[in-house]
Amino acid sequence: DQQVKQNSPSLSVQEGRISILNCDYTNSMFDYFLWYKKYPAEGPTFLISISSIKDKNEDGRFTVFLNKSAKHLSLHIVPSQPGDSAVYFCAALGALISNFGNEKLTFGTGTRLTIIP
Amino acid sequence: EAQVTQNPRYLITVTGKKLTVTCSQNMNHEYMSWYRQDPGLGLRQIYYSMNVEVTDKGDVPEGYKVSRKEKRNFPLILESPSPNQTSLYFCASSPGGTYNEKLFFGSGTQLSVL
């Protein structure tokens, strides 16, 4: 049972436009959410995170929005650049699920973002 | 340079032939973990370790073993590999502690079991 879902396997966006990547989760015990970015032949790297006590977190061109009632989060990239082309993984964890913090980080299936020059 | 190093990057083997994928980190991290990435399934945790001699199962531990005899190393052992273990494997580490979510990943090991 996939507790973190990314329903769009791929997304293509024109350079300079906004990229919006979506993620849905089913486990109401998740209270911390993260996005990781992965280039080919490399491991994922941490991008941005958000706690459930917030509904928005911004870091430069990247903003994550959280809608707890809908169990939905999204990553906005503005403006999109060619270097943003990568696979993006949504991930979640919850204090009540784990004893120590991050041993139950649950990842989504990933969305491949392609920025068209 | 701070990094997580996995070896080998690519491995082709046959069913039943024991293999070990090594993982080493030079950041003095307490927490280490193994994931596998499969199409349509994302990243799934195999095993994790909170510290030396402390390991526990993740979501898909069947067919795998790990050990954490020293802080920097966390090898993944497949005693009798099977074709369904063909996958892309990632080792990761973090300093540890509550909500230390910023995992540092290795570059991956592509394993094919024939």
CSV table of C-alpha atoms in Angstrom, one decimal:
chain,number,residue,atom,x,y,z
A,1,ASP,CA,0.0,0.0,0.0
A,2,GLN,CA,1.6,3.2,-1.2
A,3,GLN,CA,1.3,5.7,1.6
A,4,VAL,CA,2.9,8.5,-0.3
A,5,LYS,CA,1.8,9.0,-3.9
A,6,GLN,CA,3.0,11.0,-6.8
A,7,ASN,CA,0.5,10.5,-9.5
A,8,SER,CA,2.3,12.2,-12.3
A,9,PRO,CA,5.3,10.1,-13.4
A,10,SER,CA,6.5,12.9,-15.6
A,11,LEU,CA,6.1,16.6,-16.2
A,12,SER,CA,7.4,18.9,-18.9
A,13,VAL,CA,7.6,22.7,-18.4
A,14,GLN,CA,8.9,25.5,-20.5
A,15,GLU,CA,12.0,27.3,-19.2
A,16,GLY,CA,11.0,30.4,-17.1
A,17,ARG,CA,7.5,29.0,-16.3
A,18,ILE,CA,6.3,27.6,-13.0
A,19,SER,CA,6.7,23.9,-12.3
A,20,ILE,CA,4.2,22.4,-9.9
A,21,LEU,CA,4.9,18.9,-8.6
A,22,ASN,CA,2.2,17.2,-6.5
A,23,CYS,CA,2.2,14.6,-3.7
A,24,ASP,CA,-0.6,13.0,-1.8
A,25,TYR,CA,-0.4,10.9,1.4
A,26,THR,CA,-2.8,8.6,3.2
A,27,ASN,CA,-1.3,8.3,6.6
A,28,SER,CA,-2.6,11.0,8.9
A,29,MET,CA,0.3,10.3,11.3
A,30,PHE,CA,2.8,11.9,9.0
A,31,ASP,CA,3.8,15.3,10.3
A,32,TYR,CA,6.9,16.2,8.4
A,33,PHE,CA,7.4,16.3,4.7
A,34,LEU,CA,10.4,16.6,2.4
A,35,TRP,CA,11.3,16.8,-1.2
A,36,TYR,CA,14.4,15.2,-2.6
A,37,LYS,CA,15.9,15.8,-6.1
A,38,LYS,CA,17.7,13.1,-8.1
A,39,TYR,CA,19.9,13.5,-11.2
A,40,PRO,CA,20.8,10.5,-13.3
A,41,ALA,CA,23.7,8.4,-11.9
A,42,GLU,CA,23.6,10.3,-8.6
A,43,GLY,CA,21.9,9.7,-5.3
A,44,PRO,CA,18.9,11.9,-4.2
A,45,THR,CA,19.7,15.2,-2.5
A,46,PHE,CA,17.6,17.0,0.0
A,47,LEU,CA,15.8,20.0,-1.4
A,48,ILE,CA,13.2,21.4,1.0
A,49,SER,CA,11.0,20.4,3.9
A,50,ILE,CA,7.9,21.5,5.8
A,51,SER,CA,6.5,20.7,9.2
A,52,SER,CA,2.8,20.1,9.6
A,53,ILE,CA,2.5,23.2,11.8
A,54,LYS,CA,3.1,25.3,8.7
A,55,ASP,CA,1.3,25.5,5.4
A,56,LYS,CA,4.1,27.0,3.4
A,57,ASN,CA,7.9,27.0,3.3
A,58,GLU,CA,10.0,28.9,0.9
A,59,ASP,CA,13.7,28.6,-0.1
A,60,GLY,CA,14.7,30.7,-3.1
A,61,ARG,CA,12.9,29.5,-6.2
A,62,PHE,CA,11.4,26.6,-4.4
A,63,THR,CA,8.2,26.7,-2.3
A,64,VAL,CA,6.4,23.8,-0.7
A,65,PHE,CA,2.8,24.1,0.2
A,66,LEU,CA,1.0,21.7,2.6
A,67,ASN,CA,-2.8,21.2,2.8
A,68,LYS,CA,-3.3,18.9,5.8
A,69,SER,CA,-7.0,18.6,5.4
A,70,ALA,CA,-6.6,17.3,1.8
A,71,LYS,CA,-3.4,15.3,2.7
A,72,HIS,CA,-1.7,17.0,-0.2
A,73,LEU,CA,1.5,18.9,-0.7
A,74,SER,CA,3.0,20.5,-3.7
A,75,LEU,CA,6.4,21.8,-4.8
A,76,HIS,CA,6.5,25.0,-6.8
A,77,ILE,CA,9.6,26.0,-8.8
A,78,VAL,CA,9.6,29.5,-10.1
A,79,PRO,CA,11.1,30.3,-12.5
A,80,SER,CA,12.0,26.8,-13.9
A,81,GLN,CA,15.6,26.4,-15.2
A,82,PRO,CA,17.1,23.7,-17.3
A,83,GLY,CA,19.2,22.5,-14.3
A,84,ASP,CA,15.9,21.7,-12.6
A,85,SER,CA,15.4,18.7,-14.9
A,86,ALA,CA,15.6,15.7,-12.5
A,87,VAL,CA,13.4,13.2,-10.7
A,88,TYR,CA,11.7,14.7,-7.6
A,89,PHE,CA,10.8,12.5,-4.7
A,90,CYS,CA,8.3,13.5,-2.1
A,91,ALA,CA,8.9,11.9,1.4
A,92,ALA,CA,7.1,11.9,4.7
A,93,LEU,CA,7.7,10.8,8.3
A,94,GLY,CA,5.9,11.1,11.6
A,95,ALA,CA,6.9,11.4,15.3
A,96,LEU,CA,4.3,8.9,16.4
A,97,ILE,CA,5.4,6.3,13.8
A,98,SER,CA,9.0,6.2,14.8
A,99,ASN,CA,10.8,6.4,18.1
A,100,PHE,CA,13.9,8.2,17.0
A,101,GLY,CA,13.0,10.4,14.0
A,102,ASN,CA,13.8,9.5,10.5
A,103,GLU,CA,14.0,5.7,10.4
A,104,LYS,CA,10.5,5.6,8.8
A,105,LEU,CA,11.0,8.1,6.0
A,106,THR,CA,8.5,7.0,3.4
A,107,PHE,CA,9.2,8.0,-0.2
A,108,GLY,CA,6.8,8.5,-3.1
A,109,THR,CA,7.3,7.0,-6.5
A,110,GLY,CA,8.9,10.1,-8.0
A,111,THR,CA,8.1,12.6,-10.8
A,112,ARG,CA,10.5,13.2,-13.7
A,113,LEU,CA,10.6,16.9,-14.4
A,114,THR,CA,11.9,18.0,-17.8
A,115,ILE,CA,12.5,21.7,-18.4
A,116,ILE,CA,12.3,22.6,-22.1
A,117,PRO,CA,14.7,25.4,-23.1
B,1,GLU,CA,35.0,16.0,0.8
B,2,ALA,CA,32.0,14.8,2.8
B,3,GLN,CA,30.5,11.9,1.1
B,4,VAL,CA,28.8,8.5,1.2
B,5,THR,CA,30.7,6.0,-1.0
B,6,GLN,CA,29.1,2.8,-2.3
B,7,ASN,CA,30.9,0.0,-4.2
B,8,PRO,CA,30.5,-1.3,-6.7
B,9,ARG,CA,28.5,1.0,-9.0
B,10,TYR,CA,27.4,-1.8,-11.2
B,11,LEU,CA,27.2,-5.5,-10.4
B,12,ILE,CA,25.9,-8.5,-12.5
B,13,THR,CA,25.7,-11.8,-10.7
B,14,VAL,CA,23.8,-15.1,-10.8
B,15,THR,CA,21.1,-16.5,-8.6
B,16,GLY,CA,22.5,-17.8,-5.3
B,17,LYS,CA,25.9,-16.3,-5.4
B,18,LYS,CA,26.5,-14.4,-2.2
B,19,LEU,CA,27.5,-10.7,-2.6
B,20,THR,CA,28.2,-7.7,-0.5
B,21,VAL,CA,27.7,-4.1,-1.4
B,22,THR,CA,29.8,-1.8,0.7
B,23,CYS,CA,28.9,1.6,2.0
B,24,SER,CA,31.2,4.0,3.8
B,25,GLN,CA,30.6,7.6,5.1
B,26,ASN,CA,33.3,10.0,6.2
B,27,MET,CA,31.0,12.4,8.1
B,28,ASN,CA,30.9,10.6,11.5
B,29,HIS,CA,27.2,10.1,11.1
B,30,GLU,CA,25.3,7.9,13.5
B,31,TYR,CA,22.4,7.0,11.3
B,32,MET,CA,22.8,4.9,8.1
B,33,SER,CA,20.2,3.2,5.9
B,34,TRP,CA,19.8,1.2,2.7
B,35,TYR,CA,17.1,1.8,0.1
B,36,ARG,CA,16.2,0.2,-3.1
B,37,GLN,CA,14.6,2.0,-6.0
B,38,ASP,CA,12.3,0.2,-8.4
B,39,PRO,CA,10.2,1.6,-11.2
B,40,GLY,CA,6.7,2.6,-10.0
B,41,LEU,CA,7.6,1.9,-6.4
B,42,GLY,CA,10.0,4.8,-5.5
B,43,LEU,CA,12.6,4.4,-2.8
B,44,ARG,CA,11.9,1.7,-0.2
B,45,GLN,CA,13.9,1.2,3.0
B,46,ILE,CA,15.6,-2.2,3.5
B,47,TYR,CA,17.5,-1.8,6.8
B,48,TYR,CA,18.7,1.0,8.9
B,49,SER,CA,21.1,1.5,11.8
B,50,MET,CA,20.8,4.1,14.5
B,51,ASN,CA,24.4,3.5,15.7
B,52,VAL,CA,27.1,0.9,15.9
B,53,GLU,CA,25.7,-2.5,16.6
B,54,VAL,CA,22.1,-1.2,16.4
B,55,THR,CA,20.3,-2.2,13.3
B,56,ASP,CA,16.6,-2.8,12.4
B,57,LYS,CA,14.4,-3.8,9.6
B,58,GLY,CA,12.9,-1.3,7.2
B,59,ASP,CA,9.9,-2.0,4.9
B,60,VAL,CA,11.5,-4.6,2.6
B,61,PRO,CA,14.2,-6.6,4.6
B,62,GLU,CA,13.6,-10.0,3.2
B,63,GLY,CA,16.6,-11.5,1.6
B,64,TYR,CA,19.0,-9.0,3.0
B,65,LYS,CA,21.4,-8.7,5.9
B,66,VAL,CA,23.4,-5.8,7.3
B,67,SER,CA,26.0,-5.2,9.9
B,68,ARG,CA,27.3,-2.1,11.7
B,69,LYS,CA,30.5,-3.1,13.4
B,70,GLU,CA,32.0,0.4,13.0
B,71,LYS,CA,30.4,3.8,12.6
B,72,ARG,CA,31.6,4.6,9.1
B,73,ASN,CA,30.6,1.3,7.4
B,74,PHE,CA,27.3,-0.3,6.7
B,75,PRO,CA,27.5,-3.2,4.2
B,76,LEU,CA,24.5,-4.8,2.6
B,77,ILE,CA,24.7,-8.5,2.2
B,78,LEU,CA,22.7,-10.7,-0.1
B,79,GLU,CA,23.3,-14.3,1.1
B,80,SER,CA,21.5,-15.9,-1.9
B,81,PRO,CA,20.5,-13.3,-4.4
B,82,SER,CA,17.4,-13.9,-6.6
B,83,PRO,CA,16.2,-12.1,-9.7
B,84,ASN,CA,13.6,-10.1,-7.8
B,85,GLN,CA,16.5,-8.3,-6.0
B,86,THR,CA,17.6,-6.8,-9.3
B,87,SER,CA,17.3,-3.1,-8.5
B,88,LEU,CA,19.1,0.2,-7.9
B,89,TYR,CA,20.4,0.4,-4.3
B,90,PHE,CA,21.2,3.5,-2.3
B,91,CYS,CA,23.0,3.8,1.0
B,92,ALA,CA,22.3,6.9,3.0
B,93,SER,CA,23.5,8.5,6.2
B,94,SER,CA,22.6,11.4,8.5
B,95,PRO,CA,23.9,12.8,11.8
B,96,GLY,CA,21.0,11.2,13.7
B,97,GLY,CA,18.7,12.6,16.3
B,98,THR,CA,15.1,13.5,16.1
B,99,TYR,CA,13.9,14.6,12.7
B,100,ASN,CA,17.3,14.6,11.2
B,101,GLU,CA,15.7,14.2,7.8
B,102,LYS,CA,18.5,15.5,5.6
B,103,LEU,CA,19.8,12.2,4.4
B,104,PHE,CA,23.1,12.1,2.4
B,105,PHE,CA,22.9,9.5,-0.3
B,106,GLY,CA,25.6,7.5,-2.1
B,107,SER,CA,25.6,7.4,-5.9
B,108,GLY,CA,23.9,4.1,-6.1
B,109,THR,CA,24.7,0.5,-7.0
B,110,GLN,CA,22.9,-1.1,-10.0
B,111,LEU,CA,22.5,-4.8,-9.3
B,112,SER,CA,21.4,-7.3,-11.9
B,113,VAL,CA,20.7,-10.9,-10.7
B,114,LEU,CA,20.4,-13.4,-13.6
